[in-house]
GROMACS .gro file of N, CA and C in nm:
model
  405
    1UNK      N    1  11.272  11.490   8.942
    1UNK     CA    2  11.223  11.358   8.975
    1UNK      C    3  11.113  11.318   8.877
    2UNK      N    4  11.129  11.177   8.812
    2UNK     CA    5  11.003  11.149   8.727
    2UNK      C    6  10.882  11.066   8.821
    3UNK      N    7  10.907  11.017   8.949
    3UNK     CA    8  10.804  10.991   8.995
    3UNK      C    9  10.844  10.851   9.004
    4UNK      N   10  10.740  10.756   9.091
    4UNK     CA   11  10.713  10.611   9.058
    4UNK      C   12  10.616  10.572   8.982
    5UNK      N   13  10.643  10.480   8.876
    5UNK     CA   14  10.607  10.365   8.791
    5UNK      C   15  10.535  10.252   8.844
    6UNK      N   16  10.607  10.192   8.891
    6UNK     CA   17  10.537  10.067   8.945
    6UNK      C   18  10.567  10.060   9.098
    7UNK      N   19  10.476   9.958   9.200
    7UNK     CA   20  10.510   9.917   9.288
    7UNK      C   21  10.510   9.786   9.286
    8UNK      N   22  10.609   9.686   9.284
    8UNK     CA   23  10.645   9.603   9.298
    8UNK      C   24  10.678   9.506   9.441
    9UNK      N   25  10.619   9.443   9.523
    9UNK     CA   26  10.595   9.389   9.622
    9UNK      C   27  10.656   9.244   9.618
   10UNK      N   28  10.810   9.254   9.631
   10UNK     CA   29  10.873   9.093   9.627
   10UNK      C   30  10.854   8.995   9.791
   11UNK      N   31  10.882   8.934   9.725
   11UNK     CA   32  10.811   8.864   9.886
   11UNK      C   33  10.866   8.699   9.852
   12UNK      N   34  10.956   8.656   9.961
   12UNK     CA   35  11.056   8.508   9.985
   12UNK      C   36  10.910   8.415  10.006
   13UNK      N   37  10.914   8.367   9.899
   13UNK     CA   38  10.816   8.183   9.925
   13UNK      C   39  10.905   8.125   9.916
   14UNK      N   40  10.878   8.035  10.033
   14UNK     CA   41  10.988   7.903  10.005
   14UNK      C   42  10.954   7.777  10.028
   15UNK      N   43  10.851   7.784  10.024
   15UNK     CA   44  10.725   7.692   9.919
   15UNK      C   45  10.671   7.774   9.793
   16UNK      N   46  10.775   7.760   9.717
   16UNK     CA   47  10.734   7.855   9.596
   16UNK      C   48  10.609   7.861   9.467
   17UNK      N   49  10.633   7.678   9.447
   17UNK     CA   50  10.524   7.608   9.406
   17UNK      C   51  10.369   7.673   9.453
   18UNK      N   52  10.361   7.648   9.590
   18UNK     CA   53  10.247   7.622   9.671
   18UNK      C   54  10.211   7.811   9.670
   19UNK      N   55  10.301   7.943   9.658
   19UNK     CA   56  10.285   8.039   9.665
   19UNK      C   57  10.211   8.086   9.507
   20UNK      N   58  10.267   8.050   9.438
   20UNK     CA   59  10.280   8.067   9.277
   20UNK      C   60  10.102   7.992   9.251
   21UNK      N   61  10.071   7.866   9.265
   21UNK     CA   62   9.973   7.811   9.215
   21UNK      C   63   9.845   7.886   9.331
   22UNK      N   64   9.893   7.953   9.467
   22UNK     CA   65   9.791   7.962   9.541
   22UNK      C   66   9.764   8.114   9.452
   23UNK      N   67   9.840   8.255   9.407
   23UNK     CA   68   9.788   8.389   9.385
   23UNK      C   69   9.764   8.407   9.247
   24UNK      N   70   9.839   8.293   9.163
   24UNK     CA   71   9.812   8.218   9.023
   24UNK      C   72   9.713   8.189   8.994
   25UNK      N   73   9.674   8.065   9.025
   25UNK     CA   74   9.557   7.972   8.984
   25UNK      C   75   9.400   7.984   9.098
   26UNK      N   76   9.464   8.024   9.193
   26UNK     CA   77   9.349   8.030   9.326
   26UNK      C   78   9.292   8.171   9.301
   27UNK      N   79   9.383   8.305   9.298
   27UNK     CA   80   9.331   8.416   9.330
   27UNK      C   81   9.345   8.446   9.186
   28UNK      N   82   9.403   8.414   9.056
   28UNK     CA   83   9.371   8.453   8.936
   28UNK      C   84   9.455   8.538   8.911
   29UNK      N   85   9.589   8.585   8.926
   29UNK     CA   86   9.662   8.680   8.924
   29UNK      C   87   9.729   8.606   8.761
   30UNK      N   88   9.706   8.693   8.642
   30UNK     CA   89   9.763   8.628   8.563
   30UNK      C   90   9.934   8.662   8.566
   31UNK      N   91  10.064   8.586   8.510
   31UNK     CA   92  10.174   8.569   8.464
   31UNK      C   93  10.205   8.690   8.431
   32UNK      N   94  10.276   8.781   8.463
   32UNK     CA   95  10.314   8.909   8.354
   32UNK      C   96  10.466   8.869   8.313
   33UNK      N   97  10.556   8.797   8.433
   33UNK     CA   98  10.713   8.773   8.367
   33UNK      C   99  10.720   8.643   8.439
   34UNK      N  100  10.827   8.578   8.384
   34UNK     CA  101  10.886   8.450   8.483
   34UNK      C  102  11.011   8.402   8.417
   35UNK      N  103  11.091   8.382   8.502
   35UNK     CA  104  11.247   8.405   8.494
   35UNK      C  105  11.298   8.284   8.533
   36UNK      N  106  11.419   8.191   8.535
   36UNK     CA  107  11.467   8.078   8.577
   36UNK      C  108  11.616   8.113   8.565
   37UNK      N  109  11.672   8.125   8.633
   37UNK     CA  110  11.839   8.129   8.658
   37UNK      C  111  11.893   7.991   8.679
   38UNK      N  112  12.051   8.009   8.654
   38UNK     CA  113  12.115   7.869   8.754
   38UNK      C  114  12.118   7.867   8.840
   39UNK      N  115  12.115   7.719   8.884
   39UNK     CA  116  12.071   7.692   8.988
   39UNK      C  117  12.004   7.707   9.113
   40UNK      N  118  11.892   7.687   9.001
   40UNK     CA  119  11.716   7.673   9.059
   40UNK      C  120  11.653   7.780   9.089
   41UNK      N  121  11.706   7.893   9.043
   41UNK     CA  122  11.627   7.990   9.078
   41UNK      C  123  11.523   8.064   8.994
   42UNK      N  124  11.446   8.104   9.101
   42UNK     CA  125  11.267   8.114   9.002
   42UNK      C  126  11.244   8.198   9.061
   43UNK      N  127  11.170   8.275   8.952
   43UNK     CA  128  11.107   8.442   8.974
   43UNK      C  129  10.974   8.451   8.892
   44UNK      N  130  10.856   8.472   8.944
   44UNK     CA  131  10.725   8.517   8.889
   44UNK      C  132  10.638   8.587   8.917
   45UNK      N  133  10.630   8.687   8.798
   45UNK     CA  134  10.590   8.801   8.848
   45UNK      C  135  10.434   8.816   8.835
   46UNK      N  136  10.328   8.832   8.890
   46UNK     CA  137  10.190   8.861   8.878
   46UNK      C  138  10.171   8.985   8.840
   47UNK      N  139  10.016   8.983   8.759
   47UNK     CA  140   9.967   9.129   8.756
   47UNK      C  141   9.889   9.133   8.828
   48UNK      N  142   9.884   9.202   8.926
   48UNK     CA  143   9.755   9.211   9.066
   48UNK      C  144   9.692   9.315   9.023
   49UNK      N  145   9.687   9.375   8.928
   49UNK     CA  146   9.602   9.482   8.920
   49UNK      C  147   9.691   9.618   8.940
   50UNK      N  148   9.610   9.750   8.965
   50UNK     CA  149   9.634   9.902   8.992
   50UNK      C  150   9.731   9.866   9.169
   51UNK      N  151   9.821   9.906   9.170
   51UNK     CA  152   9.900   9.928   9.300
   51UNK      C  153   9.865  10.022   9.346
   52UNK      N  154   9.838  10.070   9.494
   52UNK     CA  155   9.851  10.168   9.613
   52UNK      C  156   9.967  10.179   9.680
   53UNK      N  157  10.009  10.256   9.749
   53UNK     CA  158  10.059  10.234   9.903
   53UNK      C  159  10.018  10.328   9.972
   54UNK      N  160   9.925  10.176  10.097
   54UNK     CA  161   9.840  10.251  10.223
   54UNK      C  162   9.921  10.302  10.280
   55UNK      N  163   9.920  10.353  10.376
   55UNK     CA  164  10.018  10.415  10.504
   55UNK      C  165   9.928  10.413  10.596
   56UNK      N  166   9.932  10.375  10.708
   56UNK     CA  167   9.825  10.382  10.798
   56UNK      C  168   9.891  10.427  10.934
   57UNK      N  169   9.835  10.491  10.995
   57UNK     CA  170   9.891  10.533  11.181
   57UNK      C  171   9.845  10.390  11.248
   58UNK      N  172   9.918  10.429  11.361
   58UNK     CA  173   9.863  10.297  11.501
   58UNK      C  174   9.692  10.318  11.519
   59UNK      N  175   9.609  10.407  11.506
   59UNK     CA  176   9.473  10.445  11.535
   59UNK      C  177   9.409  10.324  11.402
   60UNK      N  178   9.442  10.380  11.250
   60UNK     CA  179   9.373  10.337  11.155
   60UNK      C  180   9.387  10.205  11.166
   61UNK      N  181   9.546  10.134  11.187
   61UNK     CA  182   9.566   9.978  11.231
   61UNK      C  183   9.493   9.888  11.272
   62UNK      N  184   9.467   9.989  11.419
   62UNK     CA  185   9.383   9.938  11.514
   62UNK      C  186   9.269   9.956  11.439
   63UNK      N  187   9.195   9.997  11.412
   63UNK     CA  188   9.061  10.039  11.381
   63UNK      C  189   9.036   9.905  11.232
   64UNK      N  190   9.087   9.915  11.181
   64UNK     CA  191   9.109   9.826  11.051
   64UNK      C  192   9.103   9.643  11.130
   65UNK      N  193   9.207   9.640  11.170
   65UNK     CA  194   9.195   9.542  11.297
   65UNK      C  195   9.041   9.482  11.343
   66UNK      N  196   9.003   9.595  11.414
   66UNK     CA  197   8.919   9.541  11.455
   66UNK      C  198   8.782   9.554  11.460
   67UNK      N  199   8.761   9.616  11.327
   67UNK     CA  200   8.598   9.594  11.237
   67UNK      C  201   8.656   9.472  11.117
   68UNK      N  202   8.777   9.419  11.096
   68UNK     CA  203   8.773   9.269  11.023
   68UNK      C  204   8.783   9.180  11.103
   69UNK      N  205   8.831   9.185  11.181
   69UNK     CA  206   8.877   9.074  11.281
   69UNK      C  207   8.829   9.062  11.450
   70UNK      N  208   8.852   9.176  11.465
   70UNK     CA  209   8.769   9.217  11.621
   70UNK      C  210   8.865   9.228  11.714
   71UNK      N  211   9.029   9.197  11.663
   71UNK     CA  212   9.165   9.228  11.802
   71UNK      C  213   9.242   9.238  11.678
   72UNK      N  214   9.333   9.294  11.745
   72UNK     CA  215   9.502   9.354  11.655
   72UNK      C  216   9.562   9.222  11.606
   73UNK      N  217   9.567   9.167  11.531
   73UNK     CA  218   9.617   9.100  11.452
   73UNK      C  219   9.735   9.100  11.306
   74UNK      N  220   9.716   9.239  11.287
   74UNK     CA  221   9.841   9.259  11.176
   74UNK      C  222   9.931   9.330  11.201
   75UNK      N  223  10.042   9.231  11.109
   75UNK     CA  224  10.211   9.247  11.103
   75UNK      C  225  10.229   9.392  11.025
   76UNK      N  226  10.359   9.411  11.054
   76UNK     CA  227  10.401   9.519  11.056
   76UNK      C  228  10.346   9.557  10.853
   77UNK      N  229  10.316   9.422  10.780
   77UNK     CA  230  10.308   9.421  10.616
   77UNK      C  231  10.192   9.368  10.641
   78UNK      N  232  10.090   9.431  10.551
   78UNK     CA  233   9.948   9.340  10.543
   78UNK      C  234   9.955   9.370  10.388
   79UNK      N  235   9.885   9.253  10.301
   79UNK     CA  236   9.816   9.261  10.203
   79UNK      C  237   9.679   9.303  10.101
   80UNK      N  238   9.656   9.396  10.087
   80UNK     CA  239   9.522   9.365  10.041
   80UNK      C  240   9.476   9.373   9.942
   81UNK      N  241   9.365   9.268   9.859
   81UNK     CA  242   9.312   9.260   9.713
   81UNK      C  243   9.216   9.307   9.729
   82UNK      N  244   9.179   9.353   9.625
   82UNK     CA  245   9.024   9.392   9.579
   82UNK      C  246   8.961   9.297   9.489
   83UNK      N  247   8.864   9.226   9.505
   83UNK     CA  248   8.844   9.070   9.428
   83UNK      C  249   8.723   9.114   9.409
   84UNK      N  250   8.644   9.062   9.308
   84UNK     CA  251   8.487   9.086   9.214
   84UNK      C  252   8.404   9.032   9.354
   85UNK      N  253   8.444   8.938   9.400
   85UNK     CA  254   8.317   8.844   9.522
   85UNK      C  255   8.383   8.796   9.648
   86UNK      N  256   8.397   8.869   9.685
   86UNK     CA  257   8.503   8.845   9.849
   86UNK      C  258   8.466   8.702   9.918
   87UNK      N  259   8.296   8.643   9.887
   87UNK     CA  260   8.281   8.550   9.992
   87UNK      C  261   8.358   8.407   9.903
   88UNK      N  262   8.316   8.449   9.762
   88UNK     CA  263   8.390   8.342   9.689
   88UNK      C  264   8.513   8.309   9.709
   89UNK      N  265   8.602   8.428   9.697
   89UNK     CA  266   8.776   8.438   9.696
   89UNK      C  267   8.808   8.387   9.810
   90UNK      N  268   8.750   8.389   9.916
   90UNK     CA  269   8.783   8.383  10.074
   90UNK      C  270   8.779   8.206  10.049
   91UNK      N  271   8.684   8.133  10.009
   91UNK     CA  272   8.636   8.017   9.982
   91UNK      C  273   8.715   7.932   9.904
   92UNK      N  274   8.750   8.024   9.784
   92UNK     CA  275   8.846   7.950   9.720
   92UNK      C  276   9.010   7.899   9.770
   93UNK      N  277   8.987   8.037   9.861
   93UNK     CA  278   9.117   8.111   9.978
   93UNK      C  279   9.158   7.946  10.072
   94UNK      N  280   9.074   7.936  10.104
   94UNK     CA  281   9.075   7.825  10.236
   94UNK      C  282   9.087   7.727  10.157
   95UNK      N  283   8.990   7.646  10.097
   95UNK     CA  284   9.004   7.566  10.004
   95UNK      C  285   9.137   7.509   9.979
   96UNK      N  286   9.227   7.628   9.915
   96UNK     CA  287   9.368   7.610   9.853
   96UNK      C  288   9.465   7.605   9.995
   97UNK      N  289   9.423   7.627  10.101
   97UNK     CA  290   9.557   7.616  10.201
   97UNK      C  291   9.556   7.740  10.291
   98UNK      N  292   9.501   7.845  10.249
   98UNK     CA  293   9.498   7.940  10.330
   98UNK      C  294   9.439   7.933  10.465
   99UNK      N  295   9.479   8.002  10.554
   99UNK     CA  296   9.401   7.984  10.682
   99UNK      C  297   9.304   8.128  10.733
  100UNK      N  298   9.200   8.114  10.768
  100UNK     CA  299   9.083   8.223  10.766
  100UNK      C  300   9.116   8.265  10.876
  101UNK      N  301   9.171   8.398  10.907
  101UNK     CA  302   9.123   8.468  11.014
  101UNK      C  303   9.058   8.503  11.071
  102UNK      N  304   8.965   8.595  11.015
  102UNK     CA  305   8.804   8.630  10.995
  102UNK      C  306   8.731   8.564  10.839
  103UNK      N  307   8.576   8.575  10.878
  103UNK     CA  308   8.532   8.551  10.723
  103UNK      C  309   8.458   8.685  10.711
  104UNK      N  310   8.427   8.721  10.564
  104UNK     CA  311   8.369   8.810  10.511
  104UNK      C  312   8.302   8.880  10.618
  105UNK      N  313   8.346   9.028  10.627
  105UNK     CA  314   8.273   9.100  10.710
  105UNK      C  315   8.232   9.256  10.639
  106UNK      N  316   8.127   9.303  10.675
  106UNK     CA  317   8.075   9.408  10.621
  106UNK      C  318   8.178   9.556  10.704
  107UNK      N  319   8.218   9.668  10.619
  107UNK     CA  320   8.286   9.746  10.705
  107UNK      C  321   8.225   9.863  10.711
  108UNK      N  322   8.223   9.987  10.798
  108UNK     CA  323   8.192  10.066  10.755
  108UNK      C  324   8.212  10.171  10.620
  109UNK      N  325   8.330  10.162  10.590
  109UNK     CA  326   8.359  10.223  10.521
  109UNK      C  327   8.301  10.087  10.342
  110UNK      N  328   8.178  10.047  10.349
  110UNK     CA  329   8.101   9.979  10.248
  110UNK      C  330   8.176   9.906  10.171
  111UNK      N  331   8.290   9.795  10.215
  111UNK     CA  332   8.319   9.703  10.171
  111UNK      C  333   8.308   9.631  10.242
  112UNK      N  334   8.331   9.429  10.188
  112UNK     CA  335   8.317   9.281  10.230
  112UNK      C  336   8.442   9.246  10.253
  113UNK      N  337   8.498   9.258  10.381
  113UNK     CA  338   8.663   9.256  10.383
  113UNK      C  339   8.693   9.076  10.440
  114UNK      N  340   8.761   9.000  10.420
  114UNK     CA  341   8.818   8.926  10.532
  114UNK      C  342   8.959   8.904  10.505
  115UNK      N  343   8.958   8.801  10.650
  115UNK     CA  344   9.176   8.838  10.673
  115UNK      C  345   9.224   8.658  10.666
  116UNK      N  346   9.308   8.683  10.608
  116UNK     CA  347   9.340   8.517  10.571
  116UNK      C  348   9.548   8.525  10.584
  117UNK      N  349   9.553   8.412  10.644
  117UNK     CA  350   9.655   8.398  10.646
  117UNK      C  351   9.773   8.293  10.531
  118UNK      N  352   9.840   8.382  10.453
  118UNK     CA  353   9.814   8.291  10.302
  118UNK      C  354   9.932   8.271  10.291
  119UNK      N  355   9.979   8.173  10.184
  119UNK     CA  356  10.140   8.056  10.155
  119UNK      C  357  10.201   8.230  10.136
  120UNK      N  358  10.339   8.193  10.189
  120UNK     CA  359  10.470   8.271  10.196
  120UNK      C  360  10.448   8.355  10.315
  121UNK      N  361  10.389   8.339  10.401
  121UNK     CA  362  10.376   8.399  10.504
  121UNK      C  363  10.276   8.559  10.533
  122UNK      N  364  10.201   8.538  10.400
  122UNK     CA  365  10.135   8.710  10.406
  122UNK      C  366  10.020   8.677  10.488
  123UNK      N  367   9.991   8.756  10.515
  123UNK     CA  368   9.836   8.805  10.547
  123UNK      C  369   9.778   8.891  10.504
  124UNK      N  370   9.654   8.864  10.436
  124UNK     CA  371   9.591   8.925  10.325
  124UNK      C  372   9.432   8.965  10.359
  125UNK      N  373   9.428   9.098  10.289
  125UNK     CA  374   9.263   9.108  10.326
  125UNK      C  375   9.235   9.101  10.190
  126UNK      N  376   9.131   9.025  10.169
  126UNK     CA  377   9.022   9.036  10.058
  126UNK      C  378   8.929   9.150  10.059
  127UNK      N  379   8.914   9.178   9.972
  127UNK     CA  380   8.788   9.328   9.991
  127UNK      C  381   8.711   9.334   9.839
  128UNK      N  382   8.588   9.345   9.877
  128UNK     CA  383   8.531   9.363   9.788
  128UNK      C  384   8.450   9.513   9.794
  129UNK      N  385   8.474   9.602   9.673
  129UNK     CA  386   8.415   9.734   9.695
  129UNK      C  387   8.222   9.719   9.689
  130UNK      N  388   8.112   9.736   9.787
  130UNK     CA  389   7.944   9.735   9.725
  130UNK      C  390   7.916   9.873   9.754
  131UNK      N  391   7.984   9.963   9.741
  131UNK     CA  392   7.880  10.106   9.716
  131UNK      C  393   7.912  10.132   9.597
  132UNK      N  394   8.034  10.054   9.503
  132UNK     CA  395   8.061  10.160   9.337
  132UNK      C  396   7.944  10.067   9.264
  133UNK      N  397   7.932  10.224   9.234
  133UNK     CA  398   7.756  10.176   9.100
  133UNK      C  399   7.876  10.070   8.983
  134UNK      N  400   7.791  10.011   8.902
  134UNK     CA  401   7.837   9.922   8.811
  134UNK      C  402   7.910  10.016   8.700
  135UNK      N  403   8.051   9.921   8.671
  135UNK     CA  404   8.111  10.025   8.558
  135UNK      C  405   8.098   9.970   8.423
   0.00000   0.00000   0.00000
């Protein structure tokens, strides 16, 4: 086995426009590919940065839950960025169409998290890391 490469996270907008200009132009995700087929079909790919995949139990869920938000609120898929200024992104977040779940909250584990409900149906936490010393 050589392992995984990338994680790639496709996801149906169908307000595609409104998905594309909101993680584009709102959250800054620059262009890495973009594709146009016949008839009408559109594909664009972002660079979000370094990929993970969390795995979390029903305990961590819950617990995650509810030091951002304060009740169980996430789908079986949650999102989450790591953004330079969480209160900004969140701001810019709403601004563009998103809807705020929670706003910026301090966690224990020393990040500025909040939960927004964003175009194509995600729900997304913003997080900003404040215990890494400056790199």
């Amino acid at each position: 086995m050589s392992g995984i490469r990338q994680l790639r996270l496709v996801v149906h907008a169908s307000d595609y426009e409104q998905a594309v200009h909101f993680f584009r132009d709102v959250l800054g995700a620059p262009v890495a590919e973009e594709y146009a087929s016949d008839g009408g079909a559109h594909v664009t790919i972002l660079d979000v940065g370094r990929a993970t995949l969390e795995l979390s139990n029903d305990a961590q869920v819950e617990l995650i839950d509810r030091v951002e938000v304060g009740r169980r609120v996430a789908p079986h898929l949650r999102v989450a960025l790591e953004v330079d200024d969480c209160e900004a992104s969140t701001r810019d977040a709403v601004e563009a169409g998103a809807e705020q779940i929670a706003p910026p909250t301090r966690t224990p584990w020393d990040s500025l998290n909040s939960r927004l409900e964003a175009p194509a149906g995600l729900q997304l936490t913003l997080f900003q890391e404040l215990g890494r010393p400056e790199e």
